Amino acid sequence: MTLRFEASCPDGLCPGWSVILKGEPPSDASKFEINFMCDGDGGIAFHFNPRFAESHIVCNSFTRSRWGQEERCSNFPFAAEEPFQIEIHSDNESFHVYIDEGKIMQYKHRVEDLKTITKVQVVNDVNISSLEITKKPF
Ligand code: GAL
C-alpha cells in the first residue's frame, strides 16, 4: 500500500465536510482508494476503490475487522493519464460522489456514529495535484 495523502479531523468529517481530490492515474494504474476512516478502531466507513482492470468502482466498509457487502458502480469515468476531479461529501444518510461535477453514486452510511469518522486517506495509483477539504454549509 502506498499512502499518498492522509488527514485527520478530530471533530469528525461527516456530515459537513467536502473532500475534493484533483489528480491523474499514472500510465500503469491498477487501482486507487479513498478511505474515510474511524481513527480510533481502524475501521473504514467508506472505501471508494476504482479498479482499472475491472472498470468498476468498488465501494465497501471495513468494520469489526472484516469487509462488508460490496457496492459496485459500473460507471467508470477514469482513464490512465486523464486528469479528474472527485468530490465526496456526506449528509446524515449517505456519502455522495461527484466526478468532474457529475454525480455518479451515493453510498448509504453503515457506520452509525458519524462523529467517529475522523480521517481521510488516499492510497495507491493516483498522482494528486490537489486535495481540498472544505466545510460545507449544512
Ligand atoms: C478486497 C480488497 C480490499 C478492498 C475490498 C473491498 O478484495 O483486498 O482492498 O478493496 O475488497 O470489498
PDB file of C-alpha atoms and ligand atoms in Angstrom:
ATOM      1  CA  MET A   1       0.000   0.000   0.000  1.00  0.00           C
ATOM      2  CA  THR A   2       1.359   3.416  -0.945  1.00  0.00           C
ATOM      3  CA  LEU A   3      -0.033   6.222   1.155  1.00  0.00           C
ATOM      4  CA  ARG A   4      -0.486   9.396  -0.946  1.00  0.00           C
ATOM      5  CA  PHE A   5      -2.376  11.588   1.496  1.00  0.00           C
ATOM      6  CA  GLU A   6      -3.799  11.426   4.994  1.00  0.00           C
ATOM      7  CA  ALA A   7      -5.531  13.997   7.187  1.00  0.00           C
ATOM      8  CA  SER A   8      -7.354  13.886  10.497  1.00  0.00           C
ATOM      9  CA  CYS A   9     -10.292  15.994  11.522  1.00  0.00           C
ATOM     10  CA  PRO A  10     -10.836  15.190  15.216  1.00  0.00           C
ATOM     11  CA  ASP A  11     -14.346  16.686  15.305  1.00  0.00           C
ATOM     12  CA  GLY A  12     -15.488  14.374  12.516  1.00  0.00           C
ATOM     13  CA  LEU A  13     -15.743  14.731   8.729  1.00  0.00           C
ATOM     14  CA  CYS A  14     -19.325  13.568   8.261  1.00  0.00           C
ATOM     15  CA  PRO A  15     -21.578  15.291   7.696  1.00  0.00           C
ATOM     16  CA  GLY A  16     -20.412  18.759   6.854  1.00  0.00           C
ATOM     17  CA  TRP A  17     -17.083  18.432   5.076  1.00  0.00           C
ATOM     18  CA  SER A  18     -16.418  18.096   1.407  1.00  0.00           C
ATOM     19  CA  VAL A  19     -13.277  16.404   0.089  1.00  0.00           C
ATOM     20  CA  ILE A  20     -12.203  17.399  -3.416  1.00  0.00           C
ATOM     21  CA  LEU A  21      -9.381  15.410  -4.948  1.00  0.00           C
ATOM     22  CA  LYS A  22      -7.828  16.507  -8.227  1.00  0.00           C
ATOM     23  CA  GLY A  23      -5.412  14.064  -9.748  1.00  0.00           C
ATOM     24  CA  GLU A  24      -4.465  11.733 -12.515  1.00  0.00           C
ATOM     25  CA  PRO A  25      -3.965   7.950 -12.620  1.00  0.00           C
ATOM     26  CA  PRO A  26      -0.447   7.024 -13.796  1.00  0.00           C
ATOM     27  CA  SER A  27       0.010   5.151 -17.104  1.00  0.00           C
ATOM     28  CA  ASP A  28       0.189   1.765 -15.328  1.00  0.00           C
ATOM     29  CA  ALA A  29      -2.660   2.417 -12.900  1.00  0.00           C
ATOM     30  CA  SER A  30      -4.258  -0.670 -11.399  1.00  0.00           C
ATOM     31  CA  LYS A  31      -6.328   0.784  -8.543  1.00  0.00           C
ATOM     32  CA  PHE A  32      -6.526   3.564  -6.034  1.00  0.00           C
ATOM     33  CA  GLU A  33      -8.584   4.196  -2.914  1.00  0.00           C
ATOM     34  CA  ILE A  34     -10.121   6.997  -0.947  1.00  0.00           C
ATOM     35  CA  ASN A  35     -10.881   5.832   2.587  1.00  0.00           C
ATOM     36  CA  PHE A  36     -12.985   7.623   5.180  1.00  0.00           C
ATOM     37  CA  MET A  37     -11.783   6.056   8.391  1.00  0.00           C
ATOM     38  CA  CYS A  38     -12.753   5.717  12.016  1.00  0.00           C
ATOM     39  CA  ASP A  39      -9.494   6.768  13.553  1.00  0.00           C
ATOM     40  CA  GLY A  40      -9.973   5.014  16.876  1.00  0.00           C
ATOM     41  CA  ASP A  41     -10.598   1.449  15.739  1.00  0.00           C
ATOM     42  CA  GLY A  42      -9.050   1.233  12.246  1.00  0.00           C
ATOM     43  CA  GLY A  43     -12.464   0.777  10.642  1.00  0.00           C
ATOM     44  CA  ILE A  44     -13.255   2.190   7.195  1.00  0.00           C
ATOM     45  CA  ALA A  45     -16.673   3.822   6.983  1.00  0.00           C
ATOM     46  CA  PHE A  46     -16.396   4.336   3.214  1.00  0.00           C
ATOM     47  CA  HIS A  47     -13.842   2.684   0.935  1.00  0.00           C
ATOM     48  CA  PHE A  48     -14.024   4.149  -2.597  1.00  0.00           C
ATOM     49  CA  ASN A  49     -11.898   1.969  -4.861  1.00  0.00           C
ATOM     50  CA  PRO A  50     -11.675   2.468  -8.650  1.00  0.00           C
ATOM     51  CA  ARG A  51     -10.208  -0.720 -10.224  1.00  0.00           C
ATOM     52  CA  PHE A  52      -8.877  -0.238 -13.736  1.00  0.00           C
ATOM     53  CA  ALA A  53      -8.682  -3.922 -14.747  1.00  0.00           C
ATOM     54  CA  GLU A  54     -12.355  -4.424 -13.882  1.00  0.00           C
ATOM     55  CA  SER A  55     -13.544  -0.958 -14.995  1.00  0.00           C
ATOM     56  CA  HIS A  56     -15.589  -0.811 -11.828  1.00  0.00           C
ATOM     57  CA  ILE A  57     -15.627   1.332  -8.730  1.00  0.00           C
ATOM     58  CA  VAL A  58     -15.846  -0.960  -5.723  1.00  0.00           C
ATOM     59  CA  CYS A  59     -17.256   0.553  -2.534  1.00  0.00           C
ATOM     60  CA  ASN A  60     -17.410  -1.086   0.841  1.00  0.00           C
ATOM     61  CA  SER A  61     -16.936  -0.648   4.589  1.00  0.00           C
ATOM     62  CA  PHE A  62     -14.483  -2.427   6.863  1.00  0.00           C
ATOM     63  CA  THR A  63     -15.969  -2.820  10.322  1.00  0.00           C
ATOM     64  CA  ARG A  64     -15.333  -5.258  13.169  1.00  0.00           C
ATOM     65  CA  SER A  65     -12.192  -6.463  11.329  1.00  0.00           C
ATOM     66  CA  ARG A  66     -13.990  -7.542   8.158  1.00  0.00           C
ATOM     67  CA  TRP A  67     -15.238  -6.253   4.819  1.00  0.00           C
ATOM     68  CA  GLY A  68     -18.976  -5.983   4.309  1.00  0.00           C
ATOM     69  CA  GLN A  69     -21.049  -6.398   1.169  1.00  0.00           C
ATOM     70  CA  GLU A  70     -19.538  -4.609  -1.860  1.00  0.00           C
ATOM     71  CA  GLU A  71     -21.490  -1.978  -3.762  1.00  0.00           C
ATOM     72  CA  ARG A  72     -20.199  -1.772  -7.337  1.00  0.00           C
ATOM     73  CA  CYS A  73     -20.549   1.079  -9.772  1.00  0.00           C
ATOM     74  CA  SER A  74     -20.024   0.274 -13.467  1.00  0.00           C
ATOM     75  CA  ASN A  75     -19.947   3.934 -14.428  1.00  0.00           C
ATOM     76  CA  PHE A  76     -16.139   4.195 -14.689  1.00  0.00           C
ATOM     77  CA  PRO A  77     -15.032   7.613 -15.900  1.00  0.00           C
ATOM     78  CA  PHE A  78     -11.313   7.136 -15.144  1.00  0.00           C
ATOM     79  CA  ALA A  79      -8.507   6.529 -17.623  1.00  0.00           C
ATOM     80  CA  ALA A  80      -4.733   6.426 -17.292  1.00  0.00           C
ATOM     81  CA  GLU A  81      -3.151   9.868 -17.512  1.00  0.00           C
ATOM     82  CA  GLU A  82      -6.544  11.593 -17.756  1.00  0.00           C
ATOM     83  CA  PRO A  83      -6.991  14.272 -15.105  1.00  0.00           C
ATOM     84  CA  PHE A  84     -10.119  14.020 -12.964  1.00  0.00           C
ATOM     85  CA  GLN A  85     -11.813  15.680 -10.030  1.00  0.00           C
ATOM     86  CA  ILE A  86     -13.643  13.645  -7.375  1.00  0.00           C
ATOM     87  CA  GLU A  87     -15.813  15.349  -4.790  1.00  0.00           C
ATOM     88  CA  ILE A  88     -17.187  13.385  -1.849  1.00  0.00           C
ATOM     89  CA  HIS A  89     -19.411  14.833   0.810  1.00  0.00           C
ATOM     90  CA  SER A  90     -21.978  13.346   3.126  1.00  0.00           C
ATOM     91  CA  ASP A  91     -25.273  14.226   4.702  1.00  0.00           C
ATOM     92  CA  ASN A  92     -26.905  12.301   7.535  1.00  0.00           C
ATOM     93  CA  GLU A  93     -27.925   9.452   5.213  1.00  0.00           C
ATOM     94  CA  SER A  94     -25.192   8.915   2.641  1.00  0.00           C
ATOM     95  CA  PHE A  95     -21.880   9.775   1.064  1.00  0.00           C
ATOM     96  CA  HIS A  96     -22.394  11.496  -2.296  1.00  0.00           C
ATOM     97  CA  VAL A  97     -19.777  11.156  -5.033  1.00  0.00           C
ATOM     98  CA  TYR A  98     -19.321  13.501  -7.991  1.00  0.00           C
ATOM     99  CA  ILE A  99     -16.734  13.057 -10.704  1.00  0.00           C
ATOM    100  CA  ASP A 100     -15.956  16.070 -12.873  1.00  0.00           C
ATOM    101  CA  GLU A 101     -19.034  17.645 -11.292  1.00  0.00           C
ATOM    102  CA  GLY A 102     -21.436  14.886 -12.416  1.00  0.00           C
ATOM    103  CA  LYS A 103     -22.989  12.747  -9.700  1.00  0.00           C
ATOM    104  CA  ILE A 104     -22.042   9.103 -10.138  1.00  0.00           C
ATOM    105  CA  MET A 105     -23.195   7.405  -6.973  1.00  0.00           C
ATOM    106  CA  GLN A 106     -24.155   7.563  -3.358  1.00  0.00           C
ATOM    107  CA  TYR A 107     -23.332   5.188  -0.538  1.00  0.00           C
ATOM    108  CA  LYS A 108     -25.627   4.829   2.438  1.00  0.00           C
ATOM    109  CA  HIS A 109     -23.888   5.209   5.786  1.00  0.00           C
ATOM    110  CA  ARG A 110     -23.189   1.926   7.528  1.00  0.00           C
ATOM    111  CA  VAL A 111     -21.276   3.385  10.490  1.00  0.00           C
ATOM    112  CA  GLU A 112     -23.921   4.604  12.912  1.00  0.00           C
ATOM    113  CA  ASP A 113     -21.974   7.209  14.857  1.00  0.00           C
ATOM    114  CA  LEU A 114     -20.852   9.599  12.109  1.00  0.00           C
ATOM    115  CA  LYS A 115     -18.730  11.592  14.572  1.00  0.00           C
ATOM    116  CA  THR A 116     -16.278   8.678  14.730  1.00  0.00           C
ATOM    117  CA  ILE A 117     -15.326   9.200  11.037  1.00  0.00           C
ATOM    118  CA  THR A 118     -12.306  11.421  11.550  1.00  0.00           C
ATOM    119  CA  LYS A 119      -9.680  10.534   8.966  1.00  0.00           C
ATOM    120  CA  VAL A 120      -9.425  10.582   5.183  1.00  0.00           C
ATOM    121  CA  GLN A 121      -6.666   8.895   3.244  1.00  0.00           C
ATOM    122  CA  VAL A 122      -5.754   8.349  -0.393  1.00  0.00           C
ATOM    123  CA  VAL A 123      -3.658   5.334  -1.357  1.00  0.00           C
ATOM    124  CA  ASN A 124      -2.066   3.644  -4.365  1.00  0.00           C
ATOM    125  CA  ASP A 125      -2.191   4.560  -8.065  1.00  0.00           C
ATOM    126  CA  VAL A 126      -3.012   8.229  -8.260  1.00  0.00           C
ATOM    127  CA  ASN A 127      -0.878  11.313  -8.731  1.00  0.00           C
ATOM    128  CA  ILE A 128      -2.520  14.003  -6.622  1.00  0.00           C
ATOM    129  CA  SER A 129      -2.401  17.567  -7.857  1.00  0.00           C
ATOM    130  CA  SER A 130      -4.548  18.971  -5.051  1.00  0.00           C
ATOM    131  CA  LEU A 131      -6.710  17.840  -2.204  1.00  0.00           C
ATOM    132  CA  GLU A 132      -9.097  20.297  -0.635  1.00  0.00           C
ATOM    133  CA  ILE A 133     -11.163  19.718   2.488  1.00  0.00           C
ATOM    134  CA  THR A 134     -13.787  22.395   2.989  1.00  0.00           C
ATOM    135  CA  LYS A 135     -16.628  22.878   5.374  1.00  0.00           C
ATOM    136  CA  LYS A 136     -19.951  22.899   3.551  1.00  0.00           C
ATOM    137  CA  PRO A 137     -22.957  24.758   4.831  1.00  0.00           C
ATOM    138  CA  PHE A 138     -25.124  22.034   6.308  1.00  0.00           C
TER     139      PHE A 138
HETATM  140  C1  GAL B   1     -10.865  -6.778  -1.185  1.00  0.00           C
HETATM  141  C2  GAL B   1      -9.600  -5.958  -1.301  1.00  0.00           C
HETATM  142  C3  GAL B   1      -9.690  -4.758  -0.391  1.00  0.00           C
HETATM  143  C4  GAL B   1     -10.981  -3.989  -0.642  1.00  0.00           C
HETATM  144  C5  GAL B   1     -12.164  -4.936  -0.579  1.00  0.00           C
HETATM  145  C6  GAL B   1     -13.461  -4.201  -0.886  1.00  0.00           C
HETATM  146  O1  GAL B   1     -10.853  -7.850  -2.091  1.00  0.00           O
HETATM  147  O2  GAL B   1      -8.487  -6.747  -0.922  1.00  0.00           O
HETATM  148  O3  GAL B   1      -8.574  -3.915  -0.586  1.00  0.00           O
HETATM  149  O4  GAL B   1     -10.924  -3.361  -1.905  1.00  0.00           O
HETATM  150  O5  GAL B   1     -12.007  -5.987  -1.499  1.00  0.00           O
HETATM  151  O6  GAL B   1     -14.546  -5.095  -0.824  1.00  0.00           O
END
